[in-house]
Short mmCIF file of C-alpha atoms in Angstrom, two decimals:
data_model
loop_
_atom_site.label_atom_id
_atom_site.label_comp_id
_atom_site.label_asym_id
_atom_site.label_seq_id
_atom_site.Cartn_x
_atom_site.Cartn_y
_atom_site.Cartn_z
CA UNK A 1 190.09 123.04 220.15
CA UNK A 2 190.82 121.49 216.73
CA UNK A 3 189.18 122.97 213.72
CA UNK A 4 188.00 121.14 210.56
CA UNK A 5 185.85 121.36 207.45
CA UNK A 6 182.84 119.45 206.05
CA UNK A 7 182.56 120.34 202.39
CA UNK A 8 179.33 119.40 200.62
CA UNK A 9 180.70 120.42 197.20
CA UNK A 10 178.10 123.10 196.41
CA UNK A 11 177.10 123.65 192.83
CA UNK A 12 176.71 127.41 192.80
CA UNK A 13 174.04 129.42 190.77
CA UNK A 14 175.35 129.68 187.24
CA UNK A 15 178.21 127.07 187.90
CA UNK A 16 178.84 123.53 186.97
CA UNK A 17 179.63 120.36 188.97
CA UNK A 18 183.13 120.58 187.59
CA UNK A 19 183.45 124.05 189.21
CA UNK A 20 182.04 122.76 192.41
CA UNK A 21 184.65 119.98 192.64
CA UNK A 22 187.52 122.37 191.50
CA UNK A 23 186.45 124.62 194.44
CA UNK A 24 186.43 121.68 196.81
CA UNK A 25 189.93 120.97 195.84
CA UNK A 26 191.00 124.60 196.13
CA UNK A 27 189.46 124.89 199.57
CA UNK A 28 191.13 121.70 200.80
CA UNK A 29 194.54 122.93 199.69
CA UNK A 30 193.88 126.17 201.40
CA UNK A 31 192.78 124.98 204.74
CA UNK A 32 195.70 122.49 204.57
CA UNK A 33 198.13 125.31 204.22
CA UNK A 34 196.66 127.37 207.15
CA UNK A 35 196.56 124.36 209.52
CA UNK A 36 193.17 122.79 209.70
CA UNK A 37 192.93 119.39 211.14
CA UNK A 38 190.47 117.42 208.86
CA UNK A 39 188.66 117.90 205.59
CA UNK A 40 185.58 115.68 205.10
CA UNK A 41 183.49 115.40 202.08
CA UNK A 42 179.86 114.30 202.01
CA UNK A 43 177.74 111.73 200.05
CA UNK A 44 174.66 112.98 198.25
CA UNK A 45 172.82 111.28 195.32
CA UNK A 46 170.49 112.36 192.56
CA UNK A 47 171.21 116.09 193.33
CA UNK A 48 171.84 118.94 190.95
CA UNK A 49 172.87 121.11 193.87
CA UNK A 50 175.69 118.99 195.57
CA UNK A 51 178.41 117.35 193.45
CA UNK A 52 179.88 114.90 195.92
CA UNK A 53 178.14 111.58 195.20
CA UNK A 54 181.35 109.39 195.67
CA UNK A 55 183.38 110.46 198.77
CA UNK A 56 185.85 107.63 198.27
CA UNK A 57 186.84 108.90 194.82
CA UNK A 58 186.96 112.44 196.04
CA UNK A 59 188.99 111.52 199.10
CA UNK A 60 191.68 109.89 196.94
CA UNK A 61 192.01 113.02 194.72
CA UNK A 62 192.17 115.38 197.73
CA UNK A 63 194.66 113.32 199.59
CA UNK A 64 196.92 113.48 196.58
CA UNK A 65 196.31 117.25 196.19
CA UNK A 66 197.11 118.12 199.88
CA UNK A 67 200.20 117.55 202.15
CA UNK A 68 199.15 117.22 205.90
CA UNK A 69 195.52 117.52 206.46
CA UNK A 70 193.36 114.42 207.33
CA UNK A 71 190.94 113.67 204.57
CA UNK A 72 187.77 111.63 205.06
CA UNK A 73 184.10 110.95 204.47
CA UNK A 74 181.41 112.88 206.20
CA UNK A 75 180.17 110.38 205.57
CA UNK A 76 179.73 107.15 203.78
CA UNK A 77 176.01 105.96 204.01
CA UNK A 78 176.72 102.47 205.13
CA UNK A 79 173.21 100.77 204.71
CA UNK A 80 173.74 101.17 200.90
CA UNK A 81 176.80 99.14 200.80
CA UNK A 82 178.77 96.09 201.72
CA UNK A 83 180.85 96.71 204.93
CA UNK A 84 183.54 94.62 203.40
CA UNK A 85 183.81 96.71 200.35
CA UNK A 86 183.83 99.97 202.33
CA UNK A 87 186.66 98.41 204.54
CA UNK A 88 188.71 97.64 201.39
CA UNK A 89 188.12 101.11 199.87
CA UNK A 90 189.42 102.86 202.96
CA UNK A 91 192.35 100.47 203.55
CA UNK A 92 193.46 101.36 199.93
CA UNK A 93 193.12 105.02 200.73
CA UNK A 94 195.09 104.54 203.98
CA UNK A 95 197.82 102.78 202.13
CA UNK A 96 198.02 105.67 199.73
CA UNK A 97 197.98 108.40 202.35
CA UNK A 98 199.18 106.84 205.62
CA UNK A 99 197.87 108.25 208.79
CA UNK A 100 195.65 110.82 207.05
CA UNK A 101 192.33 108.92 206.18
CA UNK A 102 189.11 108.96 208.18
CA UNK A 103 185.96 106.90 207.52
CA UNK A 104 183.01 108.70 208.83
CA UNK A 105 179.90 106.60 208.59
CA UNK A 106 176.16 107.35 208.78
CA UNK A 107 172.82 105.61 208.12
CA UNK A 108 170.89 108.32 206.38
CA UNK A 109 170.06 107.78 202.65
CA UNK A 110 171.95 110.80 201.34
CA UNK A 111 169.13 111.29 198.78
CA UNK A 112 165.48 110.63 197.95
CA UNK A 113 163.80 107.21 197.82
CA UNK A 114 164.54 106.71 194.10
CA UNK A 115 168.23 106.92 194.55
CA UNK A 116 168.04 104.71 197.67
CA UNK A 117 166.29 101.97 195.67
CA UNK A 118 168.81 102.26 192.89
CA UNK A 119 171.94 102.08 195.15
CA UNK A 120 170.44 99.02 196.99
CA UNK A 121 169.50 97.43 193.65
CA UNK A 122 165.85 97.43 194.57
CA UNK A 123 166.69 95.21 197.65
CA UNK A 124 165.57 97.43 200.47
CA UNK A 125 167.78 96.96 203.55
CA UNK A 126 166.62 97.11 207.19
CA UNK A 127 168.41 100.15 208.75
CA UNK A 128 167.97 98.27 212.09
CA UNK A 129 170.97 96.24 211.06
CA UNK A 130 173.04 99.31 210.96
CA UNK A 131 174.88 98.65 214.31
CA UNK A 132 175.81 95.18 213.14
CA UNK A 133 177.17 96.55 209.84
CA UNK A 134 179.35 98.95 211.87
CA UNK A 135 180.70 96.00 213.90
CA UNK A 136 181.48 94.23 210.72
CA UNK A 137 183.20 97.25 209.27
CA UNK A 138 185.45 97.66 212.33
CA UNK A 139 186.40 94.06 212.46
CA UNK A 140 187.44 94.15 208.79
CA UNK A 141 189.46 97.39 209.23
CA UNK A 142 191.05 96.19 212.49
CA UNK A 143 191.77 92.82 210.93
CA UNK A 144 190.29 91.02 213.79
CA UNK A 145 187.91 88.23 213.47
CA UNK A 146 184.68 88.54 215.45
CA UNK A 147 181.91 86.00 216.23
CA UNK A 148 179.57 88.49 214.79
CA UNK A 149 181.25 88.69 211.54
CA UNK A 150 179.52 86.71 208.74
CA UNK A 151 182.64 85.54 206.89
CA UNK A 152 185.15 84.21 209.53
CA UNK A 153 188.74 84.61 208.47
CA UNK A 154 187.85 86.94 205.73
CA UNK A 155 190.56 89.87 205.30
CA UNK A 156 189.86 93.24 203.98
CA UNK A 157 192.93 93.85 201.79
CA UNK A 158 195.39 95.57 201.70
CA UNK A 159 196.02 95.69 205.47
CA UNK A 160 197.66 99.04 205.75
CA UNK A 161 200.18 99.95 208.51
CA UNK A 162 198.07 102.95 209.47
CA UNK A 163 194.31 102.04 209.92
CA UNK A 164 191.71 104.62 208.92
CA UNK A 165 190.14 106.42 211.73
CA UNK A 166 186.46 105.36 212.16
CA UNK A 167 183.89 107.99 213.23
CA UNK A 168 180.18 107.41 213.87
CA UNK A 169 178.08 110.41 212.37
CA UNK A 170 174.69 111.27 213.49
CA UNK A 171 172.07 113.83 214.46
CA UNK A 172 169.98 111.75 216.88
CA UNK A 173 170.16 110.10 220.33
CA UNK A 174 170.29 106.69 218.56
CA UNK A 175 173.45 107.53 216.80
CA UNK A 176 175.08 108.69 220.01
CA UNK A 177 174.14 105.45 221.75
CA UNK A 178 175.48 103.31 218.89
CA UNK A 179 178.74 105.32 218.96
CA UNK A 180 179.08 104.87 222.71
CA UNK A 181 178.21 101.26 222.82
CA UNK A 182 180.85 100.48 220.11
CA UNK A 183 183.51 102.75 221.62
CA UNK A 184 183.84 105.07 218.53
CA UNK A 185 184.41 108.78 218.23
CA UNK A 186 181.16 110.72 217.67
CA UNK A 187 180.47 113.46 215.24
CA UNK A 188 177.11 115.34 215.83
CA UNK A 189 175.64 116.86 212.93
CA UNK A 190 174.17 120.12 214.36
CA UNK A 191 173.88 121.56 210.85
CA UNK A 192 171.27 118.84 210.17
CA UNK A 193 169.54 118.77 213.58
CA UNK A 194 169.63 122.16 215.29
CA UNK A 195 166.46 121.63 217.42
CA UNK A 196 166.83 122.90 220.95
CA UNK A 197 168.29 120.24 223.12
CA UNK A 198 169.17 117.76 220.34
CA UNK A 199 172.83 118.10 220.59
CA UNK A 200 172.66 118.04 224.41
CA UNK A 201 170.67 114.74 224.47
CA UNK A 202 172.73 112.99 221.77
CA UNK A 203 176.06 113.84 223.37
CA UNK A 204 174.71 112.96 226.84
CA UNK A 205 173.56 109.59 225.53
CA UNK A 206 177.00 109.08 224.04
CA UNK A 207 178.79 109.84 227.13
CA UNK A 208 176.54 107.74 229.33
CA UNK A 209 176.78 104.68 227.02
CA UNK A 210 180.48 104.91 226.11
CA UNK A 211 182.48 101.77 226.49
CA UNK A 212 186.24 101.87 225.89
CA UNK A 213 187.45 99.92 222.94
CA UNK A 214 190.70 99.02 221.35
CA UNK A 215 190.23 102.11 219.22
CA UNK A 216 189.26 104.65 221.89
CA UNK A 217 189.76 104.65 225.60
CA UNK A 218 187.97 108.02 226.33
CA UNK A 219 184.90 109.51 224.55
CA UNK A 220 185.77 111.89 221.70
CA UNK A 221 183.23 114.39 220.41
CA UNK A 222 183.12 116.58 217.30
CA UNK A 223 180.35 118.99 216.45
CA UNK A 224 179.62 119.91 212.78
CA UNK A 225 177.96 123.27 212.60
CA UNK A 226 177.02 125.83 209.93
CA UNK A 227 179.45 128.76 210.23
CA UNK A 228 179.40 131.96 208.17
CA UNK A 229 182.06 134.59 208.92
CA UNK A 230 183.29 137.84 207.55
CA UNK A 231 185.19 140.99 208.68
CA UNK A 232 182.01 142.53 210.08
CA UNK A 233 178.73 141.14 211.47
CA UNK A 234 176.88 143.01 208.73
CA UNK A 235 178.90 141.34 205.93
CA UNK A 236 178.46 137.87 207.55
CA UNK A 237 174.69 138.41 207.63
CA UNK A 238 174.67 139.18 203.96
CA UNK A 239 176.76 136.08 203.07
CA UNK A 240 174.38 133.93 205.18
CA UNK A 241 171.54 134.75 202.89
CA UNK A 242 172.72 132.00 200.54
CA UNK A 243 172.69 129.31 203.33
CA UNK A 244 169.35 130.52 204.67
CA UNK A 245 167.76 130.26 201.14
CA UNK A 246 169.24 126.93 200.56
CA UNK A 247 167.65 125.58 203.83
CA UNK A 248 164.31 127.38 203.00
CA UNK A 249 164.14 125.47 199.75
CA UNK A 250 165.23 122.19 201.37
CA UNK A 251 162.45 122.40 203.96
CA UNK A 252 160.03 122.49 200.96
CA UNK A 253 161.60 119.39 199.16
CA UNK A 254 163.67 121.50 196.74
CA UNK A 255 167.48 121.42 196.68
CA UNK A 256 168.75 123.82 194.23
CA UNK A 257 172.18 125.24 193.39
CA UNK A 258 173.57 127.81 195.98
CA UNK A 259 172.25 131.10 195.07
CA UNK A 260 174.17 134.36 195.39
CA UNK A 261 173.30 136.77 198.11
CA UNK A 262 172.10 139.20 195.46
CA UNK A 263 169.71 136.83 194.00
CA UNK A 264 168.35 135.96 197.42
CA UNK A 265 167.78 139.57 198.35
CA UNK A 266 165.35 139.89 195.52
CA UNK A 267 163.45 136.67 196.17
CA UNK A 268 159.71 137.15 196.80
CA UNK A 269 159.44 135.75 200.41
CA UNK A 270 156.17 136.11 202.28
CA UNK A 271 156.01 137.83 205.67
CA UNK A 272 155.72 134.37 207.38
CA UNK A 273 158.78 133.10 205.30
CA UNK A 274 160.88 136.09 206.40
CA UNK A 275 160.12 135.24 209.98
CA UNK A 276 161.08 131.70 209.34
CA UNK A 277 164.44 132.81 207.91
CA UNK A 278 165.08 135.02 210.87
CA UNK A 279 164.49 132.11 213.16
CA UNK A 280 166.96 129.96 211.23
CA UNK A 281 169.72 132.33 212.01
CA UNK A 282 169.77 131.01 215.59
CA UNK A 283 170.98 127.59 214.25
CA UNK A 284 174.01 129.20 212.46
CA UNK A 285 177.09 130.73 213.86
CA UNK A 286 177.14 134.09 211.89
CA UNK A 287 179.31 137.01 212.49
CA UNK A 288 182.76 138.63 212.88
CA UNK A 289 185.68 137.16 214.84
CA UNK A 290 184.59 138.81 218.09
CA UNK A 291 181.02 137.57 217.79
CA UNK A 292 181.94 134.10 216.83
CA UNK A 293 184.68 133.71 219.50
CA UNK A 294 182.05 134.53 222.23
CA UNK A 295 179.72 131.93 220.80
CA UNK A 296 182.38 129.35 220.64
CA UNK A 297 183.42 130.12 224.16
CA UNK A 298 179.87 129.35 225.18
CA UNK A 299 179.88 126.08 223.32
CA UNK A 300 183.13 125.02 225.05
CA UNK A 301 181.60 125.70 228.41
CA UNK A 302 178.44 123.73 227.65
CA UNK A 303 179.68 120.75 225.67
CA UNK A 304 182.62 118.37 225.99
CA UNK A 305 183.60 119.12 222.24
CA UNK A 306 187.23 118.69 221.32
CA UNK A 307 186.77 119.72 217.63
CA UNK A 308 184.63 122.00 215.64
CA UNK A 309 183.89 121.11 212.01
CA UNK A 310 182.58 124.02 209.95
CA UNK A 311 179.99 123.64 207.23
CA UNK A 312 180.05 126.98 205.26
CA UNK A 313 177.60 127.36 202.35
CA UNK A 314 178.97 130.68 201.03
CA UNK A 315 178.54 131.54 197.37
CA UNK A 316 181.73 133.20 196.62
CA UNK A 317 184.97 130.91 197.00
CA UNK A 318 187.11 133.72 198.14
CA UNK A 319 184.59 134.72 200.78
CA UNK A 320 184.31 131.18 201.86
CA UNK A 321 188.13 130.93 202.23
CA UNK A 322 188.11 134.19 204.21
CA UNK A 323 185.39 132.75 206.48
CA UNK A 324 187.73 129.66 207.23
CA UNK A 325 190.66 132.08 208.07
CA UNK A 326 188.52 134.22 210.37
CA UNK A 327 187.23 131.19 212.04
CA UNK A 328 190.80 130.00 212.92
CA UNK A 329 191.27 133.47 214.61
CA UNK A 330 187.92 133.09 216.47
CA UNK A 331 188.99 129.60 217.83
CA UNK A 332 192.23 131.15 218.96
CA UNK A 333 190.56 134.01 220.72
CA UNK A 334 187.97 131.67 222.30
CA UNK A 335 190.72 129.33 223.56
CA UNK A 336 192.82 132.13 225.12
CA UNK A 337 190.10 134.56 226.19
CA UNK A 338 192.25 137.27 224.55
CA UNK A 339 191.59 139.22 221.25
CA UNK A 340 193.41 137.53 218.32
CA UNK A 341 196.60 139.18 217.21
#
């Protein structure tokens, strides 16, 4: 199983956006060195908690700062933009870093209604046209005219020798269907939708509707999941307090900088909220190498997943890096069925 990272560029408690992006770069360089497959960055707007509002700019910087790892968007929120402009952005990136660029696309807003209105210049767009936008994007990137393309003969330049790899991102049945019908690889955002059966249904719809394309002959599935690891289960559970608190606030419409486990441990939760936090743990892979290897093996047996992408909201950058190193060990143990050496 391939292993990758989705980094949301967390602004930590007491930190700055500059520090968040510095840590994104440090982490990308680290996982590049230890052999991870991809490093994707997200798109979020009007947020004091997440610094990655422009994935295209960040991808260019990270590609220049790394050597081997694929770098991409997780993702570009296509309804905000012209498919033509997105194609040209990623063609430039592919010309700068041949064979290393991914364009992951989604239709979520990546922010609140106010930022959506601003991004679309007050002209609200119908998200039902999203599949058509994706078709336009693939036509531009593939440099192949389509009857469904609004500007016949228009080229997205430059036309690089290595095309960016296009991924459909989603957390619903509909995204799986669109990915399948268009013959694109599918990345399911379990970290967004961890409801029981959600991943089963979305992947099932993807496999059922998959139609081979010039880009992809067989279905290809990636799962993006929250993963928090440490040397012991106890330490991992302590680190996970930051991620749980972040989600707790998000459910209440508040997205704040990533708090330290020490700060979270003194937060005045009610009894009901503590029960809610405990339930949240079931949607996150938390634990040591042995614990996580067993959970990954169960995932492999249940889903046709070729790649696991880790989302790891861990306050301390060194603990975050350690988590990714341990995940590499857990994957090796899950793949072989033998303890990692």
